[in-house]
Coordinates of C-alpha atoms and ligand atoms in Angstrom, one line a residue:
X1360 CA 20.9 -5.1 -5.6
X1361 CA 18.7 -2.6 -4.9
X1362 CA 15.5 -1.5 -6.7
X1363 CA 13.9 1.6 -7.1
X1364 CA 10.6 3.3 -8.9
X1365 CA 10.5 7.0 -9.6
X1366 CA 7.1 8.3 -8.9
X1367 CA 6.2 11.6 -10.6
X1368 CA 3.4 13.1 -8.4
X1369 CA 2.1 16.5 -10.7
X1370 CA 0.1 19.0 -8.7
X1371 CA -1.8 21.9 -8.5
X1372 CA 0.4 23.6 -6.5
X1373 CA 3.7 22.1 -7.2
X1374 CA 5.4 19.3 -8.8
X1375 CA 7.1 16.8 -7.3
X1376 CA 9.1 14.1 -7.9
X1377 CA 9.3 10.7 -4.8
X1378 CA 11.9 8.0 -4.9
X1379 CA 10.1 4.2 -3.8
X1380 CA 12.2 1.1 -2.8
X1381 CA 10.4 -1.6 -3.6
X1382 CA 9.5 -2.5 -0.4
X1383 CA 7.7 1.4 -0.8
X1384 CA 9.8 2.9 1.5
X1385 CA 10.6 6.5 0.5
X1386 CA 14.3 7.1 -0.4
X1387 CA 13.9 11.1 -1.3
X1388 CA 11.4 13.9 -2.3
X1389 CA 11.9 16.8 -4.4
X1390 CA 9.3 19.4 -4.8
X1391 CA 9.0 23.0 -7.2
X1392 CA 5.9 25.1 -6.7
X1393 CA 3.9 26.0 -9.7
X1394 CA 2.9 29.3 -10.7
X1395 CA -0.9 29.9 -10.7
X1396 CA -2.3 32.0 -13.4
X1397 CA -5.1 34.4 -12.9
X1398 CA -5.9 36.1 -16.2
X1399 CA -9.5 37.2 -14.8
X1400 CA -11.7 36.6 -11.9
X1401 CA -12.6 32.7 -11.5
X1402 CA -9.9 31.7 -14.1
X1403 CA -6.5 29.5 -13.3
X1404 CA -4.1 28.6 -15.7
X1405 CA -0.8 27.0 -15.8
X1406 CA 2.6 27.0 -18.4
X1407 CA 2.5 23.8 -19.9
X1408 CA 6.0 24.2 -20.4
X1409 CA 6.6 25.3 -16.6
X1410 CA 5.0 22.0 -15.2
X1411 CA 7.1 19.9 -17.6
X1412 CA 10.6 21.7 -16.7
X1413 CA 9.4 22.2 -12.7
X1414 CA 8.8 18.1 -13.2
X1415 CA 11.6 17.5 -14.9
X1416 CA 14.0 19.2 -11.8
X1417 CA 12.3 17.6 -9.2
X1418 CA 13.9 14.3 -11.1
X1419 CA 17.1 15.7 -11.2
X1420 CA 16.4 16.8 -7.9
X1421 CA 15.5 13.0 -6.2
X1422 CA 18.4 11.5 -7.6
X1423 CA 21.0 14.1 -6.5
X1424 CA 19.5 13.7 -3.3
X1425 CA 19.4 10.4 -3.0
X1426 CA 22.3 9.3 -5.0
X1427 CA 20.8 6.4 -6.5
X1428 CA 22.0 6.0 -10.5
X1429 CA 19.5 6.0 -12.8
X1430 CA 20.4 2.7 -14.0
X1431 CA 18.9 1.3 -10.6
X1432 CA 15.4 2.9 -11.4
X1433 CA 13.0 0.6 -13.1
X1434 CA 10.2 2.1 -13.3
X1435 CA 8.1 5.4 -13.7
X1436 CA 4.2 6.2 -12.4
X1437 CA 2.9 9.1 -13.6
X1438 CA 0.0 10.8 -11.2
X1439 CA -1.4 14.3 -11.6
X1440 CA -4.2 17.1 -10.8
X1441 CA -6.5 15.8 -13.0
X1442 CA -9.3 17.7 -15.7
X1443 CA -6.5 20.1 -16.5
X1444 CA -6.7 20.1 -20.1
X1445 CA -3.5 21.3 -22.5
X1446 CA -4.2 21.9 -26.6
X1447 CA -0.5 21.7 -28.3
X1448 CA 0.8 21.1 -32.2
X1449 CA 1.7 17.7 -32.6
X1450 CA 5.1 18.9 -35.0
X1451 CA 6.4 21.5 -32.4
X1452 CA 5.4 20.7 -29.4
X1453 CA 3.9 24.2 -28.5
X1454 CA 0.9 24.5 -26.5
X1455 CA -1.8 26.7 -28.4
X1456 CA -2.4 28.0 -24.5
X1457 CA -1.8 27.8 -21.3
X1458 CA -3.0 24.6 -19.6
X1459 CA -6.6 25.1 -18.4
X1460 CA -7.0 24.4 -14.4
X1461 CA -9.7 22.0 -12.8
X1462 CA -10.7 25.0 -10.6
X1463 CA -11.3 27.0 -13.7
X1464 CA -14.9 28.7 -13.8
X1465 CA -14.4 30.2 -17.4
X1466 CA -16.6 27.5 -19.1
X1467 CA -19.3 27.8 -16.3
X1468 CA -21.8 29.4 -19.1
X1469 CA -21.6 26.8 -21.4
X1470 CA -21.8 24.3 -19.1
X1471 CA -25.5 26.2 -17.9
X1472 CA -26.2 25.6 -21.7
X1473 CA -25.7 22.4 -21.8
X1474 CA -27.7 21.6 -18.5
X1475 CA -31.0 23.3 -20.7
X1476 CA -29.9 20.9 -23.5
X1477 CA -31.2 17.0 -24.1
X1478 CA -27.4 16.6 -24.0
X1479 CA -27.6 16.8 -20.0
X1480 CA -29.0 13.5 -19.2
X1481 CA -27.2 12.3 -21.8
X1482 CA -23.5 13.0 -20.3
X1483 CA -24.5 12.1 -16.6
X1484 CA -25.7 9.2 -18.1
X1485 CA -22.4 8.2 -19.8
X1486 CA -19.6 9.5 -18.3
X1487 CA -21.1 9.6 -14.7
X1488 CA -20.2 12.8 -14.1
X1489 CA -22.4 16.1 -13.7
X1490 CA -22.3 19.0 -16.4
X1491 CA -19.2 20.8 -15.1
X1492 CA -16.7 23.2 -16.0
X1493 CA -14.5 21.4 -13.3
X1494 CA -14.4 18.5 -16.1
X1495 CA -12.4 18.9 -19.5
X1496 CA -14.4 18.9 -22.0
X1497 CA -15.5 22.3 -22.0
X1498 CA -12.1 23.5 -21.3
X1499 CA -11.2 22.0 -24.8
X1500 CA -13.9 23.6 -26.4
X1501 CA -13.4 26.7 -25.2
X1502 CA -9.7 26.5 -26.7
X1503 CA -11.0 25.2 -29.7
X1504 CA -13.6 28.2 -29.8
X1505 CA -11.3 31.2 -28.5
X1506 CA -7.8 30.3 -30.4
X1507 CA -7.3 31.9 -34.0
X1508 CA -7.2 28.5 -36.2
X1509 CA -7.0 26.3 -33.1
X1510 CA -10.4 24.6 -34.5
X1511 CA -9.1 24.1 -38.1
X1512 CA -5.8 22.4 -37.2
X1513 CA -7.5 20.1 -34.4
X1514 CA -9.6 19.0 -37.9
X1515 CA -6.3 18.7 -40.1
X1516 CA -4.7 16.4 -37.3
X1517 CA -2.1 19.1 -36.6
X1518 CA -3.4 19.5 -32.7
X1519 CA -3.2 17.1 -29.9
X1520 CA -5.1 17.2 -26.6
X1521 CA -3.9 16.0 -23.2
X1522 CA -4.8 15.9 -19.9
X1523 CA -1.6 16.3 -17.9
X1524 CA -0.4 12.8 -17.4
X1525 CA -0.4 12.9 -21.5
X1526 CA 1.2 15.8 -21.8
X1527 CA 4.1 14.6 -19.5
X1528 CA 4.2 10.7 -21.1
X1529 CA 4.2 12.6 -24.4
X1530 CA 7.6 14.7 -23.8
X1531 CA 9.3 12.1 -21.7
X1532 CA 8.9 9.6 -24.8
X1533 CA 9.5 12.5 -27.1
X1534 CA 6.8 12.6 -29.1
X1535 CA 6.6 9.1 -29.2
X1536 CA 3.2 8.5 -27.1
X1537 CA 0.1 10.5 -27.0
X1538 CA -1.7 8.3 -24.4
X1539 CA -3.6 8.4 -20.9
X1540 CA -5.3 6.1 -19.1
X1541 CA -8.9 4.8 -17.9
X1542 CA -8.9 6.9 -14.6
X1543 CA -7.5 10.1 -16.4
X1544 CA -10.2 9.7 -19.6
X1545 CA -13.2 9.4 -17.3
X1546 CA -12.9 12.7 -15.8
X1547 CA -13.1 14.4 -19.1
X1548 CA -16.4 14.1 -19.7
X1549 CA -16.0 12.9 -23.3
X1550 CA -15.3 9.5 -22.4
X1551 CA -18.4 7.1 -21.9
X1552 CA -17.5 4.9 -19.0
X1553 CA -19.6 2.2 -20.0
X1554 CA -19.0 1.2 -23.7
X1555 CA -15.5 2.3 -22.4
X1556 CA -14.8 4.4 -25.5
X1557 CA -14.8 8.1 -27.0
X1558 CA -18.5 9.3 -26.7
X1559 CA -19.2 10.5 -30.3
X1560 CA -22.1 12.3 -29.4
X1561 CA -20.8 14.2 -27.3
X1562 CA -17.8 14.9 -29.1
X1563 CA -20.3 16.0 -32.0
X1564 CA -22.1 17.8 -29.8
X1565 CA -18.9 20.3 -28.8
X1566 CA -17.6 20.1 -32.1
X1567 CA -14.4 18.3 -30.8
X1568 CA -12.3 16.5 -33.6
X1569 CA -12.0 12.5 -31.9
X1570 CA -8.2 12.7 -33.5
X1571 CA -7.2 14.6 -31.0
X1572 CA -7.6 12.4 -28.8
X1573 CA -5.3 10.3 -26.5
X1574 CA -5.4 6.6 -27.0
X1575 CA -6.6 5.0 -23.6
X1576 CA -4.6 2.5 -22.0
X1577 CA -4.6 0.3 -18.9
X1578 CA -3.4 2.2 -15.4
X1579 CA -0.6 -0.4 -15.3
X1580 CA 1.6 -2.1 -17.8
X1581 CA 4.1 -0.1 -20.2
X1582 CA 3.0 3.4 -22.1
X1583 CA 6.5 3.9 -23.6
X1584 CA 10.0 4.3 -22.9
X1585 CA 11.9 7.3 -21.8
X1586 CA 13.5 9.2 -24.4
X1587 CA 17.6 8.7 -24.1
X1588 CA 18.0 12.4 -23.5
X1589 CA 16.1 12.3 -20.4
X1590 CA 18.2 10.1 -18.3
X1591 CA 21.8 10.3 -20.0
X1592 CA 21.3 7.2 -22.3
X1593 CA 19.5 5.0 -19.7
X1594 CA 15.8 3.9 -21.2
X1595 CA 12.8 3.5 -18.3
X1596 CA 9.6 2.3 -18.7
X1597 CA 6.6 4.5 -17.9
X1598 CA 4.7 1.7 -17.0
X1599 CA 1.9 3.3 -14.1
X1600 CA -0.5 6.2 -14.7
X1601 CA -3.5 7.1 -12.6
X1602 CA -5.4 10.3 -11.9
X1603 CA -4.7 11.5 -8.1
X1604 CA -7.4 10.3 -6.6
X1605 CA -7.7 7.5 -8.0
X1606 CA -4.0 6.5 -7.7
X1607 CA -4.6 7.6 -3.8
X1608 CA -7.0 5.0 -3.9
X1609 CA -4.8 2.5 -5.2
X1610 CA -2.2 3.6 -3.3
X1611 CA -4.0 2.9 0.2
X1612 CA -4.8 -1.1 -1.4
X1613 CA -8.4 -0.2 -1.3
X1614 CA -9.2 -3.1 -4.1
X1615 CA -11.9 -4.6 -2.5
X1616 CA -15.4 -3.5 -3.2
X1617 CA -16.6 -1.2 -0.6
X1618 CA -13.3 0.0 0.6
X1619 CA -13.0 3.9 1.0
X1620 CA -10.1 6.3 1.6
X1621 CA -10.5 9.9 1.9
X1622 CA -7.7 12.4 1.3
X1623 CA -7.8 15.4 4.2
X1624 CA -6.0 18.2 2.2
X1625 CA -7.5 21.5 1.1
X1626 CA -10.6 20.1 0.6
X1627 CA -11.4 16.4 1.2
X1628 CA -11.8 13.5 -1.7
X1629 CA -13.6 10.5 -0.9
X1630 CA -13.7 7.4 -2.8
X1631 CA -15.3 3.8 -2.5
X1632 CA -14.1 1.6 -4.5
X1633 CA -17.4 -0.6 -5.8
X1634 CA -15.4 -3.3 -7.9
X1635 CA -16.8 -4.0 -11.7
X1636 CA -20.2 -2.4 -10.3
X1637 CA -20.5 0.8 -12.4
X1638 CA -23.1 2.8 -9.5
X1639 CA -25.1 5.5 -10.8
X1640 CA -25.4 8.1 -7.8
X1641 CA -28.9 8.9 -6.5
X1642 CA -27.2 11.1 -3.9
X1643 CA -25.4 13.5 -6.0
X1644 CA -21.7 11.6 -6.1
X1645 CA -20.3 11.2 -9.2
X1646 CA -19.2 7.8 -10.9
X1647 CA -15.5 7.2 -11.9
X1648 CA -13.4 5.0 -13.3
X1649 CA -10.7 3.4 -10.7
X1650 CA -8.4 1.8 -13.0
X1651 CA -8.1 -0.7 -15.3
X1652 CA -5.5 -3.7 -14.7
X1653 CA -5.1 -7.0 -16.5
X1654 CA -8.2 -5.9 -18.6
X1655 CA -10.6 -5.3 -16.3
X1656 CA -12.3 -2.0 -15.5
X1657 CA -12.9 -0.9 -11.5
X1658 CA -15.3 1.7 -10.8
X1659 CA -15.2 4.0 -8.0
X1660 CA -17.6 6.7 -6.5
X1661 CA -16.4 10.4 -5.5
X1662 CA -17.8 12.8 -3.3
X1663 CA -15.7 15.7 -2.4
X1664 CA -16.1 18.4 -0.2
X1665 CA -14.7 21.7 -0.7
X1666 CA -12.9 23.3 2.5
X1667 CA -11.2 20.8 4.9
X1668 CA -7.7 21.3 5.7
X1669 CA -8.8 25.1 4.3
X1670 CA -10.6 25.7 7.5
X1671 CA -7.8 25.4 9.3
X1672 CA -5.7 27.4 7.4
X1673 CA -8.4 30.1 7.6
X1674 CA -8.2 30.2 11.8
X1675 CA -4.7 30.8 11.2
X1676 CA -4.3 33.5 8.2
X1677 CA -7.4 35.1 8.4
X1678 CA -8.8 34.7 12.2
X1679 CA -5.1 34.6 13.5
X1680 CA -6.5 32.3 16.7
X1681 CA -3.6 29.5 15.9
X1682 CA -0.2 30.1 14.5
X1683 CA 0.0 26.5 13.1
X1684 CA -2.0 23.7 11.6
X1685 CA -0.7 21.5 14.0
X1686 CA -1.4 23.6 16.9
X1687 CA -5.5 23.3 16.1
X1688 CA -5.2 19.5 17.9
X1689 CA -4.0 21.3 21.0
X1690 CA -6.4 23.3 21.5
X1691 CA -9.1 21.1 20.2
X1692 CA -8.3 18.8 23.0
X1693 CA -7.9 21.3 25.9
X1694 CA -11.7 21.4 25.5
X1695 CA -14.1 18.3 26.4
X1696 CA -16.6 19.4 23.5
X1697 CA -17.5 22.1 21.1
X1698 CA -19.9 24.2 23.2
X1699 CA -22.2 23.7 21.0
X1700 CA -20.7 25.2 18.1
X1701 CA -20.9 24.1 14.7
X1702 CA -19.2 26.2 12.4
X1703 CA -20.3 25.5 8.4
X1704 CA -17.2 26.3 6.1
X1705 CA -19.3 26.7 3.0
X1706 CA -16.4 29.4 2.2
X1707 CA -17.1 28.6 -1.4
X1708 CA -20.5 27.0 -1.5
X1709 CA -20.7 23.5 -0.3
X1710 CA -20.0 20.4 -2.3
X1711 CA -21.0 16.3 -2.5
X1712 CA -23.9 15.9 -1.3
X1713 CA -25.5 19.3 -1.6
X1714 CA -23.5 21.1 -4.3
X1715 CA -25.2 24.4 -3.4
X1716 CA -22.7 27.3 -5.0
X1717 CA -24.3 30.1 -3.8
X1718 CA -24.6 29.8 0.2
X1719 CA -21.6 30.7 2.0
X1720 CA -20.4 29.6 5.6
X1721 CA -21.8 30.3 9.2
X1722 CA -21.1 30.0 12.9
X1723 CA -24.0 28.7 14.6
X1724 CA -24.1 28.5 18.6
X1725 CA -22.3 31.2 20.2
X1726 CA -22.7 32.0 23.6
X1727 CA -20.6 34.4 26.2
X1728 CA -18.6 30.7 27.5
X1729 CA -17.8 30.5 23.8
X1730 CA -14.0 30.8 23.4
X1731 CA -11.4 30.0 20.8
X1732 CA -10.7 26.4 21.8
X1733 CA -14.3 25.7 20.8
X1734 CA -14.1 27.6 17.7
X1735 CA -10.9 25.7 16.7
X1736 CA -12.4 22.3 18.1
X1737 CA -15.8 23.5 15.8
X1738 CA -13.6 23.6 12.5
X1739 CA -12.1 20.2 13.0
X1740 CA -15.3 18.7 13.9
X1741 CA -16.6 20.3 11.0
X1742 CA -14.3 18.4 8.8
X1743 CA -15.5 15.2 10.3
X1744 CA -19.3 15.6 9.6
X1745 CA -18.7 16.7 6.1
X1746 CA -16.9 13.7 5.7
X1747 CA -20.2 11.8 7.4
X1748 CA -22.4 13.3 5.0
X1749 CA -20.2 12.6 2.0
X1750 CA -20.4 8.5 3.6
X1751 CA -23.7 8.4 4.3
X1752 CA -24.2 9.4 0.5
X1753 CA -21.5 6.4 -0.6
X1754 CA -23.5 3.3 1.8
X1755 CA -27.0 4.4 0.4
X1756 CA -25.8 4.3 -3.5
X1757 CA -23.3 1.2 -2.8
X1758 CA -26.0 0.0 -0.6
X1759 CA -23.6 -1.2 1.5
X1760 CA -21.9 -0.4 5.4
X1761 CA -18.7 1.4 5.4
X1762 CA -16.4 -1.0 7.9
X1763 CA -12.9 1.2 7.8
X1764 CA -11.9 4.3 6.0
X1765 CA -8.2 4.8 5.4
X1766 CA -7.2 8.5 5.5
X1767 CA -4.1 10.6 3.8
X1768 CA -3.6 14.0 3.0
X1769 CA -2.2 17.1 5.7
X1770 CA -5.0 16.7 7.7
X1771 CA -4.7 13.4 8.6
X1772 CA -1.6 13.9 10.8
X1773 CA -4.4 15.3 13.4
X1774 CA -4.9 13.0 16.4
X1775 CA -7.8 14.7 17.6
X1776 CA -10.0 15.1 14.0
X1777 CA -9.2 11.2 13.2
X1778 CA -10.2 10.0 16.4
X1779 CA -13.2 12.4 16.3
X1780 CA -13.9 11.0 12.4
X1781 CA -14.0 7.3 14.0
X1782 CA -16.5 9.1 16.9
X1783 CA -18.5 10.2 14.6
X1784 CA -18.7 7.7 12.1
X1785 CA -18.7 4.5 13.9
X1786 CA -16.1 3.3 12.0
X1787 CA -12.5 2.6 12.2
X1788 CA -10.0 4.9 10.8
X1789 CA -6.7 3.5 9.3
X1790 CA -4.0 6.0 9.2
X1791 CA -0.9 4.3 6.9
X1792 CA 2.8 5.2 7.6
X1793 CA 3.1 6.3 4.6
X1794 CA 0.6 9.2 4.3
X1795 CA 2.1 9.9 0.5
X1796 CA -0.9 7.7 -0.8
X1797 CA -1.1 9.2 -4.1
X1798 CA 2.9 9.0 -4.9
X1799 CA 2.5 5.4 -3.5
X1800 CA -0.1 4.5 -5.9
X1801 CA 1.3 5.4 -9.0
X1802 CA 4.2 3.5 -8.0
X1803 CA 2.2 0.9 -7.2
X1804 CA 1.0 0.8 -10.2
X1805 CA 4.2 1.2 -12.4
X1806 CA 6.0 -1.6 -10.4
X1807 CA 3.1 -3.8 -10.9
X1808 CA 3.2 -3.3 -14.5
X1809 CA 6.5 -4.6 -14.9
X1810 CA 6.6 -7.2 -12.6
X1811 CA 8.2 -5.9 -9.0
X1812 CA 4.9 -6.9 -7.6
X1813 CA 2.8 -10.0 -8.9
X1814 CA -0.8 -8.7 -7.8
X1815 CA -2.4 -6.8 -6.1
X1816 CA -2.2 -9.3 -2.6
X1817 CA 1.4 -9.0 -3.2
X1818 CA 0.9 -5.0 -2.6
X1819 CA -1.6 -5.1 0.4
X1820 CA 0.9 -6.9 2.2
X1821 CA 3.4 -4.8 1.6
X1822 CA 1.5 -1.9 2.9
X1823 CA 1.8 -0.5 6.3
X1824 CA -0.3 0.6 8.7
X1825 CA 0.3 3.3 11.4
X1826 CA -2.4 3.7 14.2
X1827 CA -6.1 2.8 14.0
X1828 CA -8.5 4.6 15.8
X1829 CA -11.8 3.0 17.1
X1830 CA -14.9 4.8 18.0
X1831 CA -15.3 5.4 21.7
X1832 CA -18.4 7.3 21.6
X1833 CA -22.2 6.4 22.7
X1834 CA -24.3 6.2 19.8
X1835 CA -27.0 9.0 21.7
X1836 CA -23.8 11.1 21.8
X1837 CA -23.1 10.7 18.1
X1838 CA -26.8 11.3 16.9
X1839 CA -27.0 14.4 18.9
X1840 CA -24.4 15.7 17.7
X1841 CA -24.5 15.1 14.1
X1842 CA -28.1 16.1 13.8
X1843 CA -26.7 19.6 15.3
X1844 CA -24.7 19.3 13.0
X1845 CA -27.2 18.7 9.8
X1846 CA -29.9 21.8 11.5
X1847 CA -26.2 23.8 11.5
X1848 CA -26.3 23.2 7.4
X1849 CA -29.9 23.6 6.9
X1850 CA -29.9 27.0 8.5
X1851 CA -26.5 27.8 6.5
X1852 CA -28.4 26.7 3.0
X1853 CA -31.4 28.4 4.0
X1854 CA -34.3 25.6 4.0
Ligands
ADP331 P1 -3.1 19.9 -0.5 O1 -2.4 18.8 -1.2 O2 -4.5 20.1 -0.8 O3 -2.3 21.2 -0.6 P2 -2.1 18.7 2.0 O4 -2.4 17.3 1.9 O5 -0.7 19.2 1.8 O6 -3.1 19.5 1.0 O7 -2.6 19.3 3.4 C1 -2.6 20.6 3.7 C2 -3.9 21.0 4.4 O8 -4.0 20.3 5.6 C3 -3.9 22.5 4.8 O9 -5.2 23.0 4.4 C4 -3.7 22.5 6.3 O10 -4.4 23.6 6.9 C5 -4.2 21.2 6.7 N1 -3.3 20.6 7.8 C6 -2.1 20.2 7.8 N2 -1.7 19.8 9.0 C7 -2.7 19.8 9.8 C8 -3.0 19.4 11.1 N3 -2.0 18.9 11.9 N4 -4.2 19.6 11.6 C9 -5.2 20.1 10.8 N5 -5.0 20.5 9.6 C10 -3.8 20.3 9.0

């Protein structure tokens, strides 16, 4: 008889909802965009309620179109945009307020405060992450701060905080299980990832009641059971939940130490796994949790760069010079190199490893035999040496050579950028068949915690890979062109 797991895969921009066998092939996808809340310059929100309902049709959704009968799903992995922070009364179920967004700069003042403070070294120290509204704590704060009595019922035990993968668990179990897990809690910036608890300081610190907190569970193994209203009397077990990246991770088998995928969507997210190593960045990456399976904790590093795939979709809705994504690769190969043009899509500041906000992007190189095959060939090489600069940052903290870097996301579906990544990097690039890494890995995850899979051997072998590409290019060729590539960036930032 056939088996299935149901992996819920909740986004920024949409929900969706993918049906695994369990020999992880996909048997359906359902997907409902997600309205983006703008109340004010630099702030994004979403309905709570809205992601739970969009995520609740994109269920309803797989199984019509795949036929299968509940009865035949066994599991549930849970994956979602992480940081996103929702406040709501424990009775009701009612958020206070919308859910806060990752990409929300409302907190950015308080988090300048902070920087000033003692507190500074203090977080980076413990949580492994930099002072940043990106990160949740501040978001909860600011709730907590801005909501009439939202600070006194937190205190009487009448609030609840999640990040989204709570908030789900918590109204598919119906009220049953306020919970998240290791990879979700260590992007909130109140969890201290290495006495692997709540950090009271800081919790004092932002005036944040510790029992509103979620209890922190393993990335795989049971949280709960589905309520019997949600699947017509049939019970599931939610047994895999893991931050996207992270479960992108998981989902591309990178368990051994040193082993790095990066995700080519809007932006790019790059992570090395570095075992039970927990590596404090010299070079500006942050330090996250992986997971944590059959009690032990993985650590990861994360570097990740703003404008990838964005860069692409820029030439096409704002420059107009290609109609479609896909098209770039085209014209990128019509061309034997760039023309020496490096275009620097610092659109929004750049990120890991420079994280400078306030310089914006440039075209360095142009001549009058400069013509829009270059240009195009430009962005997707510029892709490739962020990416480079991101790695370098990884083998210098992990002290340690990068051998292969698996790739997912949009972007990865281009011939020309992955052979140009392995070009530039000297390294082999491992494109899976299934490019749905982070779905995958919270799949992964959920069928491992309830048995469909032994270990984690049992999963790498079940994995598939697609093409590898292997570097072609002369080593003078490579340092030429990356170190145009790093002048391109110090002109951009100014140096
Ligand atoms: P996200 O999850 O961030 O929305 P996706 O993984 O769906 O991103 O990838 C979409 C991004 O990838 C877009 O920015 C798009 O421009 C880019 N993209 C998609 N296909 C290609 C392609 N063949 N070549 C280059 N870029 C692509």
């Amino acid at each position: 008889m056939n088996e299935y797991i149901l992996s819920l895969d909740q986004g920024t921009t949409s929900s969706r909802a993918i049906l695994f066998d369990t020999n992880s092939n996909i048997i359906a996808i359902d997907q409902k965009e997600l309205t983006q809340i703008y109340p004010k310059q630099g702030w994004v929100e979403h309905d709570p309620v809205e992601i739970l309902n969009t995520q609740l049709e994109t269920i309803k959704g797989v199984l019509e179109k795949s036929g299968v009968t509940v009865k035949k799903i066994k599991a549930i992995g849970v994956t979602n945009q992480r940081e996103t922070t929702v406040l709501w009364d424990k009775n009701t179920g009612i958020p206070v307020y919308n859910a806060i967004v990752w990409q929300c700069k409302r907190t950015s003042d308080m988090c300048e405060e902070i920087k000033k403070s003692s507190l500074n070294s203090y977080i980076e120290e413990n949580t492994g992450l930099v002072v940043d509204s990106y990160f949740s704590a501040t978001k909860i704060k600011w709730i907590l701060d801005n909501i009439p009595d939202a600070r006194e019922k937190a205190h009487n035990g009448q609030l609840i905080f999640g990040t989204i993968d709570t908030w789900l668990i918590w109204n598919l179990t119906n009220k049953k299980v306020h919970a998240t897990d290791y990879s979700n809690a260590s992007r909130t910036m109140l969890y201290n990832i290495k006495n692997l608890c709540w950090d009271e300081t800081i919790l004092t610190a932002l005036d944040i009641p510790s029992n509103i907190l979620p209890e922190v569970k393993q990335s795989s193994g049971v949280f709960g059971y589905t309520d019997h209203k949600v699947f017509d009397d049939v019970i599931i077990p939610i047994s895999g939940v893991a931050g996207d990246q992270q479960a992108a991770l998981f989902g591309q088998a990178c368990f051994k130490e040193g082993t790095v995928k990066n995700t080519y969507g809007t932006g790019c997210f790059i992570l090395m796994n570095t075992g039970n190593k927990l590596i404090k960045s010299q070079n500006k990456l942050v330090t996250t949790i992986a997971w944590a399976i059959d009690n032990e904790v993985e650590y990861a590093l994360e570097g990740s760069v703003f404008i990838a795939g964005a860069v692409i979709q820029w030439l096409r809705d704002e420059l107009g010079i290609i109609s479609r994504a896909e098209e770039s690769e085209i014209c990128a190969s019509s061309v034997a190199d760039s023309n020496g043009i490096y275009i620097v899509p610092a659109f929004v500041g750049l990120g890991a490893p420079y994280w400078n906000m306030h310089c914006r992007g440039s075209i360095h190189g142009l001549t009058r035999g400069s013509n829009r095959n270059h240009i195009v060939r430009a962005a997707l090489e510029s892709i490739a040496f962020q990416t480079k600069d991101v790695l370098n940052a990884m083998e210098k903290d992990a002290k340690m050579k990068v051998r292969t870097l698996k790739v997912d996301g949009g972007a990865a579906n281009n011939n020309f950028l992955m052979q140009f990544q392995s070009d530039i990097l000297d390294v082999d690039v491992e494109r899976p068949k299934i490019l749905e890494s982070t779905a995958l890995g919270a799949a992964y995850l959920a069928g491992l915690g309830i048995g469909i899979w032994k270990n984690k051997n049992e999963i790498k072998s079940n994995r598939k890979v697609e093409k590898i590409f292997k570097s072609t290019m002369a080593a003078d060729e490579r340092n030429k062109l990356f170190a145009g590539w790093q002048e391109a960036v110090r002109k951009t930032i100014g140096e």
